[in-house]
PDB file of C-alpha atoms in Angstrom:
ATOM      1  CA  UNK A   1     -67.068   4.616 129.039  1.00 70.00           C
ATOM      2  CA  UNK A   2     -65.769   6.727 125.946  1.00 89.00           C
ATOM      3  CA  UNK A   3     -65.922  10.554 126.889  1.00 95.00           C
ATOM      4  CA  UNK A   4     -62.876  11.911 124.200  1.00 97.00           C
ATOM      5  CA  UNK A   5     -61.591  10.177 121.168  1.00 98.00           C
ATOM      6  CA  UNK A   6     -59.065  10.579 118.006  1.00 98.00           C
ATOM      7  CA  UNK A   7     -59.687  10.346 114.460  1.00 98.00           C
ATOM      8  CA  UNK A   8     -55.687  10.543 113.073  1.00 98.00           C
ATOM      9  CA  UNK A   9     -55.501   8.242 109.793  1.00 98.00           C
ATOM     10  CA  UNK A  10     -55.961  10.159 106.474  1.00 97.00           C
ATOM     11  CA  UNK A  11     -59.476  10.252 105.317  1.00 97.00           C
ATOM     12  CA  UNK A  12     -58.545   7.846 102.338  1.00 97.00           C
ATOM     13  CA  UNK A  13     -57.474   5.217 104.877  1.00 98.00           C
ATOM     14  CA  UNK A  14     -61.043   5.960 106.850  1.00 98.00           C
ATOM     15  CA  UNK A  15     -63.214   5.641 103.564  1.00 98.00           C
ATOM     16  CA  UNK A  16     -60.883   2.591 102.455  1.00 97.00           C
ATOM     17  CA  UNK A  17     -61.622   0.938 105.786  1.00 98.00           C
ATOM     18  CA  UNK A  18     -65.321   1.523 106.088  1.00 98.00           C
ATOM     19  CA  UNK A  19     -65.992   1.181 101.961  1.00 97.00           C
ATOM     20  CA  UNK A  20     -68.373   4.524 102.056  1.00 98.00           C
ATOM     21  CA  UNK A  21     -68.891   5.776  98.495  1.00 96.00           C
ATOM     22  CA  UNK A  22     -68.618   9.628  99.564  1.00 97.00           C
ATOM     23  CA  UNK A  23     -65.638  11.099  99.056  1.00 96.00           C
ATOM     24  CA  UNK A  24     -65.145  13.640 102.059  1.00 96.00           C
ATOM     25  CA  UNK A  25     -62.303  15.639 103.124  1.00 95.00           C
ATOM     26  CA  UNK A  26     -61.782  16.386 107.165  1.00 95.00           C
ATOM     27  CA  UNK A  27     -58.701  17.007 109.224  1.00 96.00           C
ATOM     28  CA  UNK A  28     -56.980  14.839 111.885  1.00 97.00           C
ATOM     29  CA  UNK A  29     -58.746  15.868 115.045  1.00 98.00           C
ATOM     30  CA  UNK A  30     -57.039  15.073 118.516  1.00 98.00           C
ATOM     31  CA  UNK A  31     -59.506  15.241 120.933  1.00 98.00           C
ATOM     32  CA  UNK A  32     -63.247  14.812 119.753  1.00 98.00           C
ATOM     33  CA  UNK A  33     -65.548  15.735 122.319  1.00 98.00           C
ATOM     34  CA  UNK A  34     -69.657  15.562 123.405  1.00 97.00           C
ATOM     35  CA  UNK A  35     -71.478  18.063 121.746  1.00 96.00           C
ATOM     36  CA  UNK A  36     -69.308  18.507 118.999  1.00 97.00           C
ATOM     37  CA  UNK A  37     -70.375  17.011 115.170  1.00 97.00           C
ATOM     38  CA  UNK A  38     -68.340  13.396 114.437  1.00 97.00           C
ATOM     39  CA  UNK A  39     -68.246  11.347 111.470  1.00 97.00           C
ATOM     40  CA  UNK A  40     -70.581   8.198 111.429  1.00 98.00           C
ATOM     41  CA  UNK A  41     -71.283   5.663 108.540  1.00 98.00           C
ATOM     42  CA  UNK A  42     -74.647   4.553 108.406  1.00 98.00           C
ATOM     43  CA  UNK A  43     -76.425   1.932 105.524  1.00 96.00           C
ATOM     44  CA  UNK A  44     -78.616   3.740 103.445  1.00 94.00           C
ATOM     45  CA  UNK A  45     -80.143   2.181  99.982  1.00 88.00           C
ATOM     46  CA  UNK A  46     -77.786  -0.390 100.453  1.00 89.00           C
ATOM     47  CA  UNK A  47     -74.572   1.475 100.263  1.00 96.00           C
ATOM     48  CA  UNK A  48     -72.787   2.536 102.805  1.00 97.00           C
ATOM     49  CA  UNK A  49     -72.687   6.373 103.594  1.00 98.00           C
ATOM     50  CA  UNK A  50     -70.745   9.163 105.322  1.00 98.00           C
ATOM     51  CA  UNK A  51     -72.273  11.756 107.794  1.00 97.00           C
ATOM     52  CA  UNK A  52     -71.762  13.815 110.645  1.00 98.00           C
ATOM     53  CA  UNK A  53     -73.740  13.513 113.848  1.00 98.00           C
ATOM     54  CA  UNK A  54     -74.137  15.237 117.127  1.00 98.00           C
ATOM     55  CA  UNK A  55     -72.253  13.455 119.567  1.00 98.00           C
ATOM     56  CA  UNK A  56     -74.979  13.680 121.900  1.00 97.00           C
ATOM     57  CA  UNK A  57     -78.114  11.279 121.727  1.00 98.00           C
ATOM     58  CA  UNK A  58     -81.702  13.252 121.625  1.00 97.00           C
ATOM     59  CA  UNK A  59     -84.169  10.737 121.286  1.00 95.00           C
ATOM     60  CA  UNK A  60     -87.302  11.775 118.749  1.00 91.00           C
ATOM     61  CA  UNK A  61     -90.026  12.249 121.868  1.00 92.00           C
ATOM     62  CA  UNK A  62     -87.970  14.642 123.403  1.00 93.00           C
ATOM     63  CA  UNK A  63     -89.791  18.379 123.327  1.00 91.00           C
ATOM     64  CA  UNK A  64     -86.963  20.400 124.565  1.00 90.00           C
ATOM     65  CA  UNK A  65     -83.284  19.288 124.254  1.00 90.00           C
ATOM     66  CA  UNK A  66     -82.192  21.524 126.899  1.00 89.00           C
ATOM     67  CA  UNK A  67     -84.405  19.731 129.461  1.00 89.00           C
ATOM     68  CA  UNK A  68     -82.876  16.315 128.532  1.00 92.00           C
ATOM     69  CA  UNK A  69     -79.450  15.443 130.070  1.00 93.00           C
ATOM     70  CA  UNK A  70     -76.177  14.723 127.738  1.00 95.00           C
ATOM     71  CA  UNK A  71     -76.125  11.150 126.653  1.00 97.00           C
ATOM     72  CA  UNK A  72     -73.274  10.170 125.093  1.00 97.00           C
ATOM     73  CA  UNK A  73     -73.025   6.120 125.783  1.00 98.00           C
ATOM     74  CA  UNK A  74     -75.998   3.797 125.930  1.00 98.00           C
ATOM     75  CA  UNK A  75     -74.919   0.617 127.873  1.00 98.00           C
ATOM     76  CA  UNK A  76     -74.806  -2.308 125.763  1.00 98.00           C
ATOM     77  CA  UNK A  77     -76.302  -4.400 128.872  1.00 97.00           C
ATOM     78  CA  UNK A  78     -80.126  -2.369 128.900  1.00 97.00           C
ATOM     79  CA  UNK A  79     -79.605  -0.825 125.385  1.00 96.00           C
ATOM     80  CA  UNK A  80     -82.879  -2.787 123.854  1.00 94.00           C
ATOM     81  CA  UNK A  81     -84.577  -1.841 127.482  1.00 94.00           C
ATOM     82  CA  UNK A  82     -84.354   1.732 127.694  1.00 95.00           C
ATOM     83  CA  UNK A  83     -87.171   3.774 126.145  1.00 94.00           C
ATOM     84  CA  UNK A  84     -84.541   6.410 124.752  1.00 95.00           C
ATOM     85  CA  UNK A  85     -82.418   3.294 122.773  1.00 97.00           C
ATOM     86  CA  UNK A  86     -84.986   0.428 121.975  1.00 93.00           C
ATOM     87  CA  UNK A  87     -85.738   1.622 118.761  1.00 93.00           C
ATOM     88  CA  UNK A  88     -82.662   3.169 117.852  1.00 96.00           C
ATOM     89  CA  UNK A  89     -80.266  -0.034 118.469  1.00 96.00           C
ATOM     90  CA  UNK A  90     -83.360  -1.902 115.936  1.00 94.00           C
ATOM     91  CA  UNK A  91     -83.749   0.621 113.072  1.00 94.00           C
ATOM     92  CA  UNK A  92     -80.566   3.453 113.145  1.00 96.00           C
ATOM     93  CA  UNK A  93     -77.294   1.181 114.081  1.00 97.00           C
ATOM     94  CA  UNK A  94     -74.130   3.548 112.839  1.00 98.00           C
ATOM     95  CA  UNK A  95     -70.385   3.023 112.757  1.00 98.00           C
ATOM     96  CA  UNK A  96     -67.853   5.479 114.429  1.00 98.00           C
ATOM     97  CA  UNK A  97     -64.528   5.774 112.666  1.00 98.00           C
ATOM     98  CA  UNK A  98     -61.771   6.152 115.154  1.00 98.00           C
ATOM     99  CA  UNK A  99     -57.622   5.314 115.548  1.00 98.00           C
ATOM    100  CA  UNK A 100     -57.851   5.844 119.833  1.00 98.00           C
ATOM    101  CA  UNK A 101     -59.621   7.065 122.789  1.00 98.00           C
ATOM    102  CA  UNK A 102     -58.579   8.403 126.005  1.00 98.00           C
ATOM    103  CA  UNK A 103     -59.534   6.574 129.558  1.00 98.00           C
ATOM    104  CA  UNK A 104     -59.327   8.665 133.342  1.00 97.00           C
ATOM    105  CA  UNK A 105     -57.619   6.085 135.749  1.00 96.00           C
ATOM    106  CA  UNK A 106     -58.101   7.254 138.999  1.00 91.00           C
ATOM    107  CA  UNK A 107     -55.059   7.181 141.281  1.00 84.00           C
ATOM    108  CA  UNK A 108     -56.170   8.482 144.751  1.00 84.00           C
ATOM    109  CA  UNK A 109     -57.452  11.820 144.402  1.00 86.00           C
ATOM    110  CA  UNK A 110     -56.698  12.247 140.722  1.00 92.00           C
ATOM    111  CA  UNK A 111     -57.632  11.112 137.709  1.00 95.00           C
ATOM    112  CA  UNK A 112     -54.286  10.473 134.986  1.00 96.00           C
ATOM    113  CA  UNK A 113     -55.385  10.264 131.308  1.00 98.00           C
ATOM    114  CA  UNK A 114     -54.529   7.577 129.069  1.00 98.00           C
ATOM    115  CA  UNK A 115     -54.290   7.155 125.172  1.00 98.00           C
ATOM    116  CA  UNK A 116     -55.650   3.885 124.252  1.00 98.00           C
ATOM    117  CA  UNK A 117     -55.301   3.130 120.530  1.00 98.00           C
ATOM    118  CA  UNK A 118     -55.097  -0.806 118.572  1.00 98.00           C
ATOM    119  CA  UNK A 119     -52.400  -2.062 118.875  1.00 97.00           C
ATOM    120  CA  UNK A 120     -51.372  -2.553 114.649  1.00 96.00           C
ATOM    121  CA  UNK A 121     -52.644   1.188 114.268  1.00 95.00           C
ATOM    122  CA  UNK A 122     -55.628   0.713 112.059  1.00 97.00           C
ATOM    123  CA  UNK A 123     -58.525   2.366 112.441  1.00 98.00           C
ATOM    124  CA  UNK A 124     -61.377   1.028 114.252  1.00 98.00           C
ATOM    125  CA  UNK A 125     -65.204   1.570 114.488  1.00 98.00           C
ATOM    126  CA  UNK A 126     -67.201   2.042 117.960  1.00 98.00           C
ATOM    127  CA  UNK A 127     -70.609   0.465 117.939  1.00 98.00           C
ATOM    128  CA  UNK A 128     -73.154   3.633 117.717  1.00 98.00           C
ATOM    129  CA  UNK A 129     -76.797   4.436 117.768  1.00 98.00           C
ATOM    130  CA  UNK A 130     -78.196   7.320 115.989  1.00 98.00           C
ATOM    131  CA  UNK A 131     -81.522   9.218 116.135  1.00 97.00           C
ATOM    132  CA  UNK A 132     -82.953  12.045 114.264  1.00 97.00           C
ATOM    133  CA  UNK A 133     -84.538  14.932 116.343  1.00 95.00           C
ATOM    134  CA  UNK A 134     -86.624  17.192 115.067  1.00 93.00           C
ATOM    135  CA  UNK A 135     -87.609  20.539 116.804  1.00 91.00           C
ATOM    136  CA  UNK A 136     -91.012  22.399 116.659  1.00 87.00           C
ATOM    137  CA  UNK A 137     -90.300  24.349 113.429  1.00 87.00           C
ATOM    138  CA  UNK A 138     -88.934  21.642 111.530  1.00 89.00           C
ATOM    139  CA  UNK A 139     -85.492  21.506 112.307  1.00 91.00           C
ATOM    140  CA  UNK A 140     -83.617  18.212 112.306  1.00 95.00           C
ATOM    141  CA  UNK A 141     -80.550  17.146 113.903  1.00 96.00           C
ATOM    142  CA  UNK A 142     -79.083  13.713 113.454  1.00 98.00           C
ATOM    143  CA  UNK A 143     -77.325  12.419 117.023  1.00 98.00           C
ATOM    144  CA  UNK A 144     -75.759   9.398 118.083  1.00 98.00           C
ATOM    145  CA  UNK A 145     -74.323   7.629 121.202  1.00 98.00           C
ATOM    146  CA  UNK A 146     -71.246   5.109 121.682  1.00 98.00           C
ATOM    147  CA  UNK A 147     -72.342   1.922 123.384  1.00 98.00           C
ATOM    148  CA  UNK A 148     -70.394   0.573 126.160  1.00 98.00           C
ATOM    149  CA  UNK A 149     -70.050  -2.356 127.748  1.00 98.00           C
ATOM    150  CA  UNK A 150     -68.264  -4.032 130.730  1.00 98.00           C
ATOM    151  CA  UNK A 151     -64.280  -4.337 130.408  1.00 97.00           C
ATOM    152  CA  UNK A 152     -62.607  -7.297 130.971  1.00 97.00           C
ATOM    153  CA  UNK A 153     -58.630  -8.339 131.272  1.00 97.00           C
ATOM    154  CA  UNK A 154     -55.904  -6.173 131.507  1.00 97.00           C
ATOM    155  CA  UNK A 155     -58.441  -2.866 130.876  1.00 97.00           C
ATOM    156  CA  UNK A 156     -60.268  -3.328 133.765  1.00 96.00           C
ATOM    157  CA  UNK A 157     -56.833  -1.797 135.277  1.00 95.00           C
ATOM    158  CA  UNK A 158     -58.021   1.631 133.539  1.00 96.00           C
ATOM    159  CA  UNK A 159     -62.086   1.699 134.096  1.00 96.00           C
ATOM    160  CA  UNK A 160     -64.566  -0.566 134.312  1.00 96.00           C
ATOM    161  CA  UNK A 161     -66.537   0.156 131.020  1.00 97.00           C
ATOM    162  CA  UNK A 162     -65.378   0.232 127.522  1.00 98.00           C
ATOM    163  CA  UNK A 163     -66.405   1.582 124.064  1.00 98.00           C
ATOM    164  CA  UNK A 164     -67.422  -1.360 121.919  1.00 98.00           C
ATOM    165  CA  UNK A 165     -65.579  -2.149 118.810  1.00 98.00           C
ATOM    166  CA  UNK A 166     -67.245  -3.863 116.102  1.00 98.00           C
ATOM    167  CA  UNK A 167     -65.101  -6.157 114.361  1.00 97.00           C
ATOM    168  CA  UNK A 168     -64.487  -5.042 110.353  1.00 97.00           C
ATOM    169  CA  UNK A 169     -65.764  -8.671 109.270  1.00 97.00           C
ATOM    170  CA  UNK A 170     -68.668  -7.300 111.591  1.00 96.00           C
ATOM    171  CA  UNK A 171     -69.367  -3.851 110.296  1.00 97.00           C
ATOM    172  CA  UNK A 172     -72.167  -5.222 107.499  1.00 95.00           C
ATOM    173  CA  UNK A 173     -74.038  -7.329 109.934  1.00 94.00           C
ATOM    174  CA  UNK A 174     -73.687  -4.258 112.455  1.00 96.00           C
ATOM    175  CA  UNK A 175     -75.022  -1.473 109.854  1.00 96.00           C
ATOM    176  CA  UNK A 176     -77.545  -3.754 108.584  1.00 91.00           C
ATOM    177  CA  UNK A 177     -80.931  -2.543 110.349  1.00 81.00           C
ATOM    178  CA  UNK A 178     -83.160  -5.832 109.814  1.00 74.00           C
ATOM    179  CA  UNK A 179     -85.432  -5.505 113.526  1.00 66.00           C
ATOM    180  CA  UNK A 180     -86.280  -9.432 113.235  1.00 66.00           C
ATOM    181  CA  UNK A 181     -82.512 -10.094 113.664  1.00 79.00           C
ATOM    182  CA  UNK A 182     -81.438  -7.905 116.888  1.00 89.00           C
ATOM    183  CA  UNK A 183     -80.450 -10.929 119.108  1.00 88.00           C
ATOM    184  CA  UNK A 184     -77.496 -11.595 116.744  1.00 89.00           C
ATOM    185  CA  UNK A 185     -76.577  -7.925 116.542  1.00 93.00           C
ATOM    186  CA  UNK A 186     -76.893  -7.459 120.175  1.00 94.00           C
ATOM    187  CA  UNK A 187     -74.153 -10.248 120.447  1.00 95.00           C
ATOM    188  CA  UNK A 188     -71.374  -8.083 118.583  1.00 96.00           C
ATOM    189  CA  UNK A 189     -71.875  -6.276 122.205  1.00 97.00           C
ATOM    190  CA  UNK A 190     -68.670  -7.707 123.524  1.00 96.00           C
ATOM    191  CA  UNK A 191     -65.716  -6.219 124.727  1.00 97.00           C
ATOM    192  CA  UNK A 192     -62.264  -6.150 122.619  1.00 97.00           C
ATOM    193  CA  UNK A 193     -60.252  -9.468 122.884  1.00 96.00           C
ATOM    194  CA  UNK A 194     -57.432  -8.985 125.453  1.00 97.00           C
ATOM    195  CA  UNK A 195     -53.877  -7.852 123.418  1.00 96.00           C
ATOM    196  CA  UNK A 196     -56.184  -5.533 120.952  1.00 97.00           C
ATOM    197  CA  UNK A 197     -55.728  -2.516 122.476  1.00 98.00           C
ATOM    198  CA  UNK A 198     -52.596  -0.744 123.991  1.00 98.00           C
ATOM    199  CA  UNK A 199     -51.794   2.626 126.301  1.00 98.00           C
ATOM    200  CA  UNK A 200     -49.892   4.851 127.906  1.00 97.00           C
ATOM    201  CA  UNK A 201     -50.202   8.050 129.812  1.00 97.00           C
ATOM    202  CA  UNK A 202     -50.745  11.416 128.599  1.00 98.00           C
ATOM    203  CA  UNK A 203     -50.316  14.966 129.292  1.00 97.00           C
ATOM    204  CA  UNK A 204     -53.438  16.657 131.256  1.00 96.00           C
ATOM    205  CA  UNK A 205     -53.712  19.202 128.532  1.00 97.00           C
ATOM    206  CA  UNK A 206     -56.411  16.345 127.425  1.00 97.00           C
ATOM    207  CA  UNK A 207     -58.716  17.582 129.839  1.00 97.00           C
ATOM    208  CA  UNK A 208     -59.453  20.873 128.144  1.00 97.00           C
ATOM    209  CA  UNK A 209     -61.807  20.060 125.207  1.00 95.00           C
ATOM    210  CA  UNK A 210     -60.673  23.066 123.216  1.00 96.00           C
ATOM    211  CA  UNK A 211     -56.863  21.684 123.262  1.00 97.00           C
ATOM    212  CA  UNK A 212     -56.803  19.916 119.363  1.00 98.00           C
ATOM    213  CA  UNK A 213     -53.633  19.043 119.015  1.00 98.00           C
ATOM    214  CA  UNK A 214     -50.838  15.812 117.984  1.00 98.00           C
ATOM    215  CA  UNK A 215     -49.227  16.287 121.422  1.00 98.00           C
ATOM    216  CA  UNK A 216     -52.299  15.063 123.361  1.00 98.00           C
ATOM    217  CA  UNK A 217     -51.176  11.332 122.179  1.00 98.00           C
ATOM    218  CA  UNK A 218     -47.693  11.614 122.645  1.00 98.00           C
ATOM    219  CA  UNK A 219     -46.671   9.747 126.257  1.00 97.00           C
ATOM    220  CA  UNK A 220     -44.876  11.458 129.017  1.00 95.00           C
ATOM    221  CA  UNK A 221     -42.372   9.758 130.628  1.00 80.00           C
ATOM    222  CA  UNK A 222     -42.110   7.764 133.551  1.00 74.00           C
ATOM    223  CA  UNK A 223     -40.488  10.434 135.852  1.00 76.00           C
ATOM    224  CA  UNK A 224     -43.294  12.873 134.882  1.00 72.00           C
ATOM    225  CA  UNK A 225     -45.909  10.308 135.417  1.00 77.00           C
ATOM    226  CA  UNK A 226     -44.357   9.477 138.831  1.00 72.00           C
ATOM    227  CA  UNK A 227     -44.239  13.385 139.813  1.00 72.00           C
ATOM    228  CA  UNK A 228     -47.836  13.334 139.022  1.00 67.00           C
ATOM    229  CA  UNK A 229     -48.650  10.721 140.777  1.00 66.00           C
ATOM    230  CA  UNK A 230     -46.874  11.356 144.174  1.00 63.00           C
ATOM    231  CA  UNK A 231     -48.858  12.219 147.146  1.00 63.00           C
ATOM    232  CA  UNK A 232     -48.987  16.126 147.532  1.00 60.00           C
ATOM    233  CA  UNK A 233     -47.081  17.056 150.640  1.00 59.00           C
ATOM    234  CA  UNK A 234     -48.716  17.189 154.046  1.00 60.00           C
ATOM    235  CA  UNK A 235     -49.782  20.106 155.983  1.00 61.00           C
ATOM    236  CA  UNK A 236     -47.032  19.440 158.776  1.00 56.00           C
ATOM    237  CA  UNK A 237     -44.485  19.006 156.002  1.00 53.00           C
ATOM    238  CA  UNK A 238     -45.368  22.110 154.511  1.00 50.00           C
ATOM    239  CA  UNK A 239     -45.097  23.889 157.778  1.00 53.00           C
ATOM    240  CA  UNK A 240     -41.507  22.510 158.661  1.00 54.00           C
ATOM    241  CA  UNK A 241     -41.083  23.617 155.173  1.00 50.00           C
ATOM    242  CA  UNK A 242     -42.533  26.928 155.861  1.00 49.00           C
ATOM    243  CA  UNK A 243     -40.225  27.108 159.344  1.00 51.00           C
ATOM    244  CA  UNK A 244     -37.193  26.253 157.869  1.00 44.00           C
ATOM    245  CA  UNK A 245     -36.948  28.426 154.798  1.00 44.00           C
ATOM    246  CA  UNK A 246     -33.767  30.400 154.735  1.00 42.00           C
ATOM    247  CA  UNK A 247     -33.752  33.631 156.059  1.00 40.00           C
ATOM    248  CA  UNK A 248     -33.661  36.639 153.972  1.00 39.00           C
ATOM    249  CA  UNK A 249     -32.592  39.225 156.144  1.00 38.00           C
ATOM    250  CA  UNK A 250     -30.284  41.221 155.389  1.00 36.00           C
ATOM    251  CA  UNK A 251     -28.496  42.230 158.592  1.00 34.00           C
ATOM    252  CA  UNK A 252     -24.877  40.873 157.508  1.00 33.00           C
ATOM    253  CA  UNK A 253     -25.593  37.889 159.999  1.00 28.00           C
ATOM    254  CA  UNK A 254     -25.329  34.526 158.127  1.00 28.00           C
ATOM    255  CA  UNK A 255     -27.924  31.608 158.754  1.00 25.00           C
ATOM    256  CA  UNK A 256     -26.750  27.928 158.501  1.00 23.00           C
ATOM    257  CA  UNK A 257     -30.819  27.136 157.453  1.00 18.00           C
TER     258      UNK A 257
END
């Protein structure tokens, strides 16, 4: 799945990769999360274009958002099934500019995050749907998802779905919304090939949605990954700990333990 991502290369770089003719200025952000508005490029008139989007998918039959659950992947599997993403993936197919992504691998009782970014550093565009609600008085809000599929090689080791990433020599047959063509478009559907993508662990500070900062990629170290990862102590060790704690009396009578 894809739950938090990064957008870190200059926005010249991001308009240079994606050859949108809008000219938009936005900061590096660290930790891009559901709910909150992301930058999408979308075909429209024949040029490509820049916009932000609701990370959050409201289809256009939907009466009351806050009756309809958070949907922030559509599986690439049932994507031309499912009433909320038939016509989307046919008509409003979007691009998501991003350099990285974290992944939860669970180890036992807890979940370790991981940074997973290409490996040569360039950005990257997740396959995304988009739809355009609009409310009872007229309001409209564009929102998208990030298709998934099923992971295969060496990132199965993390989870067993990934974000799709469209390929750059990809991205015009992707954005291109011709409905008698979907077959071919629903092909790009793949996972990365195996080598494409690297990672390494990352701090827990991650998990707080509000935390936007350059740390959150950096990778801790082995020996702090290892502390994390060790089984908390039992509740017999912890009593023998609990028995054998020093004494702190202060009679004058030392205590060998």
């Amino acid at each position: 799945m894809c739950g938090r991502f990064v957008i870190t290369s200059a926005p010249a770089a991001i308009r240079q990769a994606f050859a949108y003719v809008d000219q938009p200025n936005f900061p590096a952000r660290y930790n891009i999360a559901p709910t909150q508005p992301v930058p999408v490029v979308i075909a429209d008139g024949g040029a490509r274009r820049f916009r932000l989007m609701r990370w959050g998918f409201l289809p256009a039959w939907v009466k009351d958002p806050k009756s309809f659950s958070l949907v922030i992947n559509a599986r690439a599997e049932t994507v031309l099934e499912k009433p909320a993403f038939r016509n989307a993936i046919r008509r409003r197919r979007c691009l998501v500019p991003s350099d990285g992504y974290y992944e939860w691998k669970v180890t036992g009782s807890r979940k370790q995050p991981y940074f997973i970014h290409p490996q040569n550093d360039a950005p990257i565009g997740f396959a995304g749907i988009w739809e355009t609600w609009v409310g009872p008085n007229g309001e409209e809000l564009d929102t998208l998802a990030i298709v998934t599929t099923a992971a295969k090689g060496s990132m199965t080791e993390l989870h067993d779905r990934v974000p799709v990433t469209v390929a750059p020599q990809d991205y015009a047959r992707w954005l291109d919304a011709d409905e008698t063509d979907v077959e071919s478009v629903i092909a790009l559907l793949r996972p990365p090939p195996e080598g494409q993508f690297v990672w390494h662990p990352v701090s827990a500070a991650v998990n707080r949605a509000a935390t936007d900062n350059p740390q959150l990629i950096l990778p801790i170290s082995d020996e702090e990954l290892r502390a994390i990862e060790a089984p908390p102590p039992t509740q017999s060790a912890t009593k023998r700990a609990v028995r054998t704690k020093p004494s702190t009396d202060d009679s004058g009578q030392g205590s060998l333990f």
